Short mmCIF file of C-alpha atoms in Angstrom, two decimals:
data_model
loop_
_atom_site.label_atom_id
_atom_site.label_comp_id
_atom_site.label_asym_id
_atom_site.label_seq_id
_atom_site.Cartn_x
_atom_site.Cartn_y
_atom_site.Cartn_z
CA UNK A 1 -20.70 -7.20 -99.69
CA UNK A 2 -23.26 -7.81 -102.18
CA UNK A 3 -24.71 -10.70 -100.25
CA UNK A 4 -24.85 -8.82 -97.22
CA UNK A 5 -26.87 -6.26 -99.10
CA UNK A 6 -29.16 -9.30 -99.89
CA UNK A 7 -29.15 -10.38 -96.58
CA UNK A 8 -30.19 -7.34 -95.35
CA UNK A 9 -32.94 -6.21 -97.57
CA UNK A 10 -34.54 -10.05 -97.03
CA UNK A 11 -34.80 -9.73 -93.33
CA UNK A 12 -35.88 -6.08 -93.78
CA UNK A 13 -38.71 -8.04 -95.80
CA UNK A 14 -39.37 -10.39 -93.54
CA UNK A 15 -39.96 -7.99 -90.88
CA UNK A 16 -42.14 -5.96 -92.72
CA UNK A 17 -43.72 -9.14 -93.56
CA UNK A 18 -44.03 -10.17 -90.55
CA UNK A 19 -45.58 -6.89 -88.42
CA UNK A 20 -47.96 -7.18 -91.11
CA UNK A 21 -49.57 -10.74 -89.45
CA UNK A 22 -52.77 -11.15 -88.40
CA UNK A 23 -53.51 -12.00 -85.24
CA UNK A 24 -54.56 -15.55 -86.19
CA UNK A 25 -51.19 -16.10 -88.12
CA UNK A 26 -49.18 -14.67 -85.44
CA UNK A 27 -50.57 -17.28 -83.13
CA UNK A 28 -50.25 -20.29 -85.73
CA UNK A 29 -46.87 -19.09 -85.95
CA UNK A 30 -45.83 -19.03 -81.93
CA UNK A 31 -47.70 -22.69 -81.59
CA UNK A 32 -46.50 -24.10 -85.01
CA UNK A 33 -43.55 -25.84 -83.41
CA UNK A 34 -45.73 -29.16 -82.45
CA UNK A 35 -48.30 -28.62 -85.22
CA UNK A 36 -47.96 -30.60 -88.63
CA UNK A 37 -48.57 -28.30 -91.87
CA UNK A 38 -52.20 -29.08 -92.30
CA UNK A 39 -52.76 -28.30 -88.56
CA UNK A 40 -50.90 -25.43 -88.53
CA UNK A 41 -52.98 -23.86 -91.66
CA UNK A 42 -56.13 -24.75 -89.94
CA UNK A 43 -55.40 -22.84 -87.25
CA UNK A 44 -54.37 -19.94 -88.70
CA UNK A 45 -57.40 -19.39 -90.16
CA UNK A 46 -57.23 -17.90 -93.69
CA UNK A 47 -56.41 -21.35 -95.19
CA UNK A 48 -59.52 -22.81 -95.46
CA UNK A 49 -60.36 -22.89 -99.16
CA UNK A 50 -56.41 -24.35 -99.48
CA UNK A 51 -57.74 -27.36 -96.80
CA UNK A 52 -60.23 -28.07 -98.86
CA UNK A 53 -58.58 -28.34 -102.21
CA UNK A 54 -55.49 -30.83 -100.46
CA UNK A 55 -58.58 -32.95 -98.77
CA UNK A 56 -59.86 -33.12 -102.57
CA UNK A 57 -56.85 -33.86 -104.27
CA UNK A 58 -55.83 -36.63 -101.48
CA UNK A 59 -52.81 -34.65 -100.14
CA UNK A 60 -53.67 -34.07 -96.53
CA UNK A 61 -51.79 -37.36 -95.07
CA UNK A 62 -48.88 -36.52 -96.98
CA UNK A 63 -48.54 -33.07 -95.99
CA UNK A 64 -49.51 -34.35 -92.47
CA UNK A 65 -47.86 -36.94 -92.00
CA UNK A 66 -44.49 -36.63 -94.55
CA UNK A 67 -41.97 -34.24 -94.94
CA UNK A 68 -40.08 -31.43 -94.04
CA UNK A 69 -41.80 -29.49 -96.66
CA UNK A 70 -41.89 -26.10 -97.73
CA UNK A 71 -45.61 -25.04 -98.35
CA UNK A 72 -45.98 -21.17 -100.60
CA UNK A 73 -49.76 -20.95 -99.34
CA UNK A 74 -52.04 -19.46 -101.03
CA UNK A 75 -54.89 -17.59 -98.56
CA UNK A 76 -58.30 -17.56 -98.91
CA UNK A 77 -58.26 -13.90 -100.45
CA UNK A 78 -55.57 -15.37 -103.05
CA UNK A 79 -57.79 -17.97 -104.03
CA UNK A 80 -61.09 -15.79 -104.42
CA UNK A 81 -58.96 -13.83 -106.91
CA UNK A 82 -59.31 -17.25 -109.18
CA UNK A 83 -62.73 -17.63 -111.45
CA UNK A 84 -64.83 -19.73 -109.54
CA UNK A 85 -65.38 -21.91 -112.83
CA UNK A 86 -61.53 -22.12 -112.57
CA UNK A 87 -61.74 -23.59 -109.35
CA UNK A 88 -65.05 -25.89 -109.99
CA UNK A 89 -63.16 -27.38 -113.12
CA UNK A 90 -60.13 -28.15 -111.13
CA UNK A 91 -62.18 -30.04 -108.44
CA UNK A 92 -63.83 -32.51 -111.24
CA UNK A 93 -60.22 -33.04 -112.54
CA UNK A 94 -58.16 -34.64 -109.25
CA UNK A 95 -55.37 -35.32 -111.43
CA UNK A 96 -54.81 -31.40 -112.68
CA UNK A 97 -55.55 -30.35 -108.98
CA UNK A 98 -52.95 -32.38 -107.48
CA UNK A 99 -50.09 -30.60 -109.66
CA UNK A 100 -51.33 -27.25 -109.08
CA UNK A 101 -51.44 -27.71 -105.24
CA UNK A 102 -47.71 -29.75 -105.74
CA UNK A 103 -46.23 -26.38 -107.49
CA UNK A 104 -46.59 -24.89 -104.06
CA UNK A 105 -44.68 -27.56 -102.23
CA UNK A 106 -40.86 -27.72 -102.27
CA UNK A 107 -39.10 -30.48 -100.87
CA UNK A 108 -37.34 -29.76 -97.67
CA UNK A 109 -37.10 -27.15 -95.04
CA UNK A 110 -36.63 -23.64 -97.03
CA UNK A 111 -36.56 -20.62 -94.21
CA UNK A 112 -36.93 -17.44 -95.37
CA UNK A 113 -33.19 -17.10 -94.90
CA UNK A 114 -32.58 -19.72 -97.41
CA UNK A 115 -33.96 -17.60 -100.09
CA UNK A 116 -30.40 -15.82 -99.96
CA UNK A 117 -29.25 -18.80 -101.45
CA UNK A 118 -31.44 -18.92 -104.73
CA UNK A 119 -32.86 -17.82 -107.68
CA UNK A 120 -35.22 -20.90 -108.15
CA UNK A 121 -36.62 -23.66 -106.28
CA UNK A 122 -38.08 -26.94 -107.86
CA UNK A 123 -41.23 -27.98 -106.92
CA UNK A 124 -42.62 -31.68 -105.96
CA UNK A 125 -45.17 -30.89 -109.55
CA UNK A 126 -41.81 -31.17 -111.09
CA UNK A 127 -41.29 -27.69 -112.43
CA UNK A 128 -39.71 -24.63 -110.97
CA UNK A 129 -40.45 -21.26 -109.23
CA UNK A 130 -38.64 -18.24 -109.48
CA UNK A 131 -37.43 -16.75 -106.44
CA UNK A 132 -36.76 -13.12 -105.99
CA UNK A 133 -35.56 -10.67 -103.16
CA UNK A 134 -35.73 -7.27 -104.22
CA UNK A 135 -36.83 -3.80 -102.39
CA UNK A 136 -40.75 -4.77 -102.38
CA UNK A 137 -40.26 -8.19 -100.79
CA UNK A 138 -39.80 -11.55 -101.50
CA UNK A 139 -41.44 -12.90 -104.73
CA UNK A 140 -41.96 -16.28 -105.86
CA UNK A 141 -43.02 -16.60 -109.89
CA UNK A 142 -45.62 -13.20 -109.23
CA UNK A 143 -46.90 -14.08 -105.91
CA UNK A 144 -45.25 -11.74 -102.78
CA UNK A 145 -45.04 -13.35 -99.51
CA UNK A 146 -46.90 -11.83 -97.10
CA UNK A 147 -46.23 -13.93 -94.27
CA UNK A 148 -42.51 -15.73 -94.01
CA UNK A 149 -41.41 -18.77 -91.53
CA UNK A 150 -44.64 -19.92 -90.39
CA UNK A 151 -43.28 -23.01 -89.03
CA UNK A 152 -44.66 -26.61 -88.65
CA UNK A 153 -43.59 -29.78 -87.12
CA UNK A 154 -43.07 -31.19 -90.69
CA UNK A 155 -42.03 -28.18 -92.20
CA UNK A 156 -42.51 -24.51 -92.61
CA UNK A 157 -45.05 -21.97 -94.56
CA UNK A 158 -44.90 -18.79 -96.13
CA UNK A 159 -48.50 -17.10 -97.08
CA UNK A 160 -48.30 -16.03 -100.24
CA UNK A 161 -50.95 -13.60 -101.96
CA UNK A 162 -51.63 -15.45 -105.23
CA UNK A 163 -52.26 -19.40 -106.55
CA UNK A 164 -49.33 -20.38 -108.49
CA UNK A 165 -50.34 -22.12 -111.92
CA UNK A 166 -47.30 -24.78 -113.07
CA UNK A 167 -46.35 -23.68 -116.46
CA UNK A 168 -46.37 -25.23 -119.83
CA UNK A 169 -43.67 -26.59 -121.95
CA UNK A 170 -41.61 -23.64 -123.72
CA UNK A 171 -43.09 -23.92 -127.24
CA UNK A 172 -46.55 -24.20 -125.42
CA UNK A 173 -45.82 -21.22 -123.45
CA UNK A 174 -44.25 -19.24 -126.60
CA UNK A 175 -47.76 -20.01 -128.01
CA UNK A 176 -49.97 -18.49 -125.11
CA UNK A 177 -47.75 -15.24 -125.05
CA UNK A 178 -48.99 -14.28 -128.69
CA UNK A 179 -45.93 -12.39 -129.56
CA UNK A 180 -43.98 -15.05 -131.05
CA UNK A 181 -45.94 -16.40 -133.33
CA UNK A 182 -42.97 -16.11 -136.31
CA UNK A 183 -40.34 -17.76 -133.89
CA UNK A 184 -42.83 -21.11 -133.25
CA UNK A 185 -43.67 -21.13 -136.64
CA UNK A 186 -40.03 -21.43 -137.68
CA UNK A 187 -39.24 -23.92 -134.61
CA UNK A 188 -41.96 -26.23 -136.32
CA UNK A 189 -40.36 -25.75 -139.71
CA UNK A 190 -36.98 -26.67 -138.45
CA UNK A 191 -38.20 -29.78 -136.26
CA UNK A 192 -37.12 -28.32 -133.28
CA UNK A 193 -40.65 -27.84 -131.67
CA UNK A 194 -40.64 -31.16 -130.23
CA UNK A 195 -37.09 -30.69 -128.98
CA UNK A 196 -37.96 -27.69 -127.02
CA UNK A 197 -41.13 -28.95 -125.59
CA UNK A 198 -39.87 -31.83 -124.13
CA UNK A 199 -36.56 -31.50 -123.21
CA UNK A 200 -34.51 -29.53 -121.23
CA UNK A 201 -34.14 -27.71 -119.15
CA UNK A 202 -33.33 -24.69 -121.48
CA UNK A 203 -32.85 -21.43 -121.80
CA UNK A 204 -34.75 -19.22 -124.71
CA UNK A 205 -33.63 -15.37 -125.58
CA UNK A 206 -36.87 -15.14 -128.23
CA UNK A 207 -37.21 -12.84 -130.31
CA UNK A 208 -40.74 -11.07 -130.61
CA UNK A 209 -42.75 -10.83 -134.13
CA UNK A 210 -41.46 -7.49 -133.39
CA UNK A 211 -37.85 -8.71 -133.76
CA UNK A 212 -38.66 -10.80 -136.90
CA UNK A 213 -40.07 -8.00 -138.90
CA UNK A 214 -37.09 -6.04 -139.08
CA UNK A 215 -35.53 -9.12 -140.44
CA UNK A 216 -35.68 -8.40 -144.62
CA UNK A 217 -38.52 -10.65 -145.64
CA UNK A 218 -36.69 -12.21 -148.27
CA UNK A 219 -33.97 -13.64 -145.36
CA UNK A 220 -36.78 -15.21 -143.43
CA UNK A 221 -38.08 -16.87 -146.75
CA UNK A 222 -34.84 -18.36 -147.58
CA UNK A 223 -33.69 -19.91 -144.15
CA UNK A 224 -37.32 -21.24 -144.19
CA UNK A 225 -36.09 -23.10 -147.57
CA UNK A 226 -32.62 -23.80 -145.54
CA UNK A 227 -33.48 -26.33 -142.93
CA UNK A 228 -29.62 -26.53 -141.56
CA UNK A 229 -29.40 -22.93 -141.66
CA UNK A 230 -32.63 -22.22 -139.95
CA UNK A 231 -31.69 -24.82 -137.30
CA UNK A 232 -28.21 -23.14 -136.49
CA UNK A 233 -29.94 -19.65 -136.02
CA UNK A 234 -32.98 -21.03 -133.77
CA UNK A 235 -30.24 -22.82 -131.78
CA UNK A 236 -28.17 -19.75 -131.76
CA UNK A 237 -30.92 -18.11 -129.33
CA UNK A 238 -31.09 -21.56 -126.72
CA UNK A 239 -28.85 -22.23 -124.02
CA UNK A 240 -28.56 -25.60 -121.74
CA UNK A 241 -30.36 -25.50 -118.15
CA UNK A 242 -32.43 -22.41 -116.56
CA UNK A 243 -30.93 -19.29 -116.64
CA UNK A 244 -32.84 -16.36 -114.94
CA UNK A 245 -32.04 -13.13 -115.49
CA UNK A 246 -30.60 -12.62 -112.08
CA UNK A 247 -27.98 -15.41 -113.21
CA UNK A 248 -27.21 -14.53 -116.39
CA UNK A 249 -26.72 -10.54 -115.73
CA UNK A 250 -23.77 -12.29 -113.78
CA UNK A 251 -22.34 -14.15 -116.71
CA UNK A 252 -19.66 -12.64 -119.53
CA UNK A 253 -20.70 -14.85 -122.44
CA UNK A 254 -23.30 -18.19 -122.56
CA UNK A 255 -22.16 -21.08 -124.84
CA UNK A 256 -25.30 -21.84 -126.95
CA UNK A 257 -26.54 -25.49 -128.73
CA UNK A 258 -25.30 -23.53 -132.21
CA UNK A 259 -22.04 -24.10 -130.86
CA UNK A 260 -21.03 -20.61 -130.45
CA UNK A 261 -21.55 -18.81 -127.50
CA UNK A 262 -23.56 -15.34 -126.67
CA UNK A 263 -21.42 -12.21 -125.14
CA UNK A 264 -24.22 -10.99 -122.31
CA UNK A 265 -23.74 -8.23 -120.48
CA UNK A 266 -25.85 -5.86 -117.75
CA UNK A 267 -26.27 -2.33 -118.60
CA UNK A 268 -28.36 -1.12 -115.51
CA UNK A 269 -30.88 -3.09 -115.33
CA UNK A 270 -31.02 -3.71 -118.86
CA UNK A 271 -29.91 -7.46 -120.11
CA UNK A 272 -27.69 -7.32 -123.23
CA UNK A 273 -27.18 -10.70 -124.97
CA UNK A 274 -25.29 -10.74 -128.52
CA UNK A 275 -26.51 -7.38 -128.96
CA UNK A 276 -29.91 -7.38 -128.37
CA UNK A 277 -31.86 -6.16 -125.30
CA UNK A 278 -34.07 -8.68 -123.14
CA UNK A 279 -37.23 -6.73 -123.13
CA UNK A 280 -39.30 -9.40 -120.92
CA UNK A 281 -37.22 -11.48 -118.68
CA UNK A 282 -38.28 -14.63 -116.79
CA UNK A 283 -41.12 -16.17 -118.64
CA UNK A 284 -41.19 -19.46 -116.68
CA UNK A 285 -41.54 -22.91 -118.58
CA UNK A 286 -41.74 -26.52 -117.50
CA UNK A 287 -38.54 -27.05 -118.79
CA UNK A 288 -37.14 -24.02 -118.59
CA UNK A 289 -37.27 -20.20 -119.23
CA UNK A 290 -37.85 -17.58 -121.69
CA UNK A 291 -36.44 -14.52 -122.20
CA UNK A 292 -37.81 -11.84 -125.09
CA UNK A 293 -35.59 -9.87 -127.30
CA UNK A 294 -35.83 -7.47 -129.52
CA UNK A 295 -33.45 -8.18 -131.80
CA UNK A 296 -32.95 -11.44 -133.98
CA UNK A 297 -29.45 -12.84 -133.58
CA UNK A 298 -27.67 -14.38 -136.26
CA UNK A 299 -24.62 -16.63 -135.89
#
């Protein structure tokens, strides 16, 4: 029942989506079948600052010529959005342009009736989008598609209104967020920094600087002096592989890498796990995903 509820409110998407099309699209769309992905983008006509960045980057024969491929394009009114100085810097840097245009690229044939099927899709940059259906549309990471099942010879496309950045390693990411400045500062103190930028995937519930100053100050100072201890409480809030919110509202209880495992539990659409609330769910990583809480757990 609940996946026909799914079901339903993705094709209702997709049709909304789709009476949406421009005229151009529309036609790319009816002539796509004997088109490759490149060709098909040409002609629809909104794709042109996209064409230029893959004939930069040296990714026009693959995406011609390989495949099937699944290609979340970015239109030229996504990519104006983007500070031009953005864009310039990318274009001196090949190397950095080829894994932002790869983020948008999944392996394989992905309709919009595949999205059904999941929460996450990895991309040929190596990292992952999220995927979500919900009553505004279809979402991958922030971007909303605005155009599903634009098919190709090679593949298919769904317009999408934003450029997709690939994200950074969790402790990186942790770092850029600015509200968890206590929790990497104890990951670095434990030596599990390194750990959770380069492994993975994993799953963080962090808690915010928020969440650390209700913890008595004179706690804090003495797991910093306990390096066993302070390893056993960071690991406390980590769990093995990527675990969206979506998934884990599903789950009873998540084994962490303390050992001991989290109850978690969906109150509405509020996330319980070990008693404190996710307050910021989905924070995409490389190698995996982050999840703020506002509570500090303790083994």
């Amino acid at each position: 029942m609940k996946r026909m509820r799914i079901s339903i409110a993705l094709l209702v998407a997709a049709a909304v989506a789709a009476a949406s099309l421009g005229a151009s699209a529309s036609s790319a769309s009816r002539s796509a079948g004997d088109q490759n992905i490149v060709q098909t983008a040409l002609a629809a006509g909104q794709f042109n600052t996209l064409a230029s960045l893959l004939t930069k980057a040296g990714l026009v024969d693959t995406l011609s010529n390989g495949g099937p491929f699944t290609v979340f394009a970015p239109t030229d009114a996504a990519f104006a959005k983007v500070p031009k100085a953005t864009l310039a810097a990318l274009a001196k840097h090949p190397a950095q342009l080829k894994s932002v245009l790869l983020y948008h690229v999944v392996s394989g044939s992905v309709t919009a009736g595949d999205v059904v099927k999941l929460s996450s899709a990895k991309t040929l940059e190596g990292s992952s989008v999220l995927i979500k259906v919900n009553k505004g549309g279809v979402f991958v990471n922030q971007a909303k598609v605005t155009t599903p099942d634009v098919m190709a010879s090679n593949g298919v496309i769904h317009v999408i209104n934003k450029v997709l950045i690939p994200p950074k390693d969790i402790v990186s990411t942790a770092k850029a967020a600015g509200k968890f400045t206590t929790l990497t500062a104890l990951l670095k103190k434990s030596g599990l920094a390194g750990t959770l930028a380069k492994k993975g995937p994993f799953t963080v519930f962090a808690p915010t600087d928020a969440a650390f100053a209700k913890v008595p100050k004179a706690t804090l100072a003495a797991l910093a002096k306990n390096k066993a201890k302070l390893r056993a409480v960071l690991l406390y809030h980590v769990v093995k592989g990527q675990v969206t919110a979506a998934q884990a509202a599903k789950l009873r209880s998540a084994k962490t890498l303390e050992g001991k495992s989290l109850k978690i539990r969906a109150r509405g659409a509020k996330l319980i796990v070990g008693g404190a609330t996710v307050t910021k769910a989905d924070v995409l990583a490389s190698n995996g995903v982050i999840h703020a809480i506002n509570k500090v757990l303790i083994p």
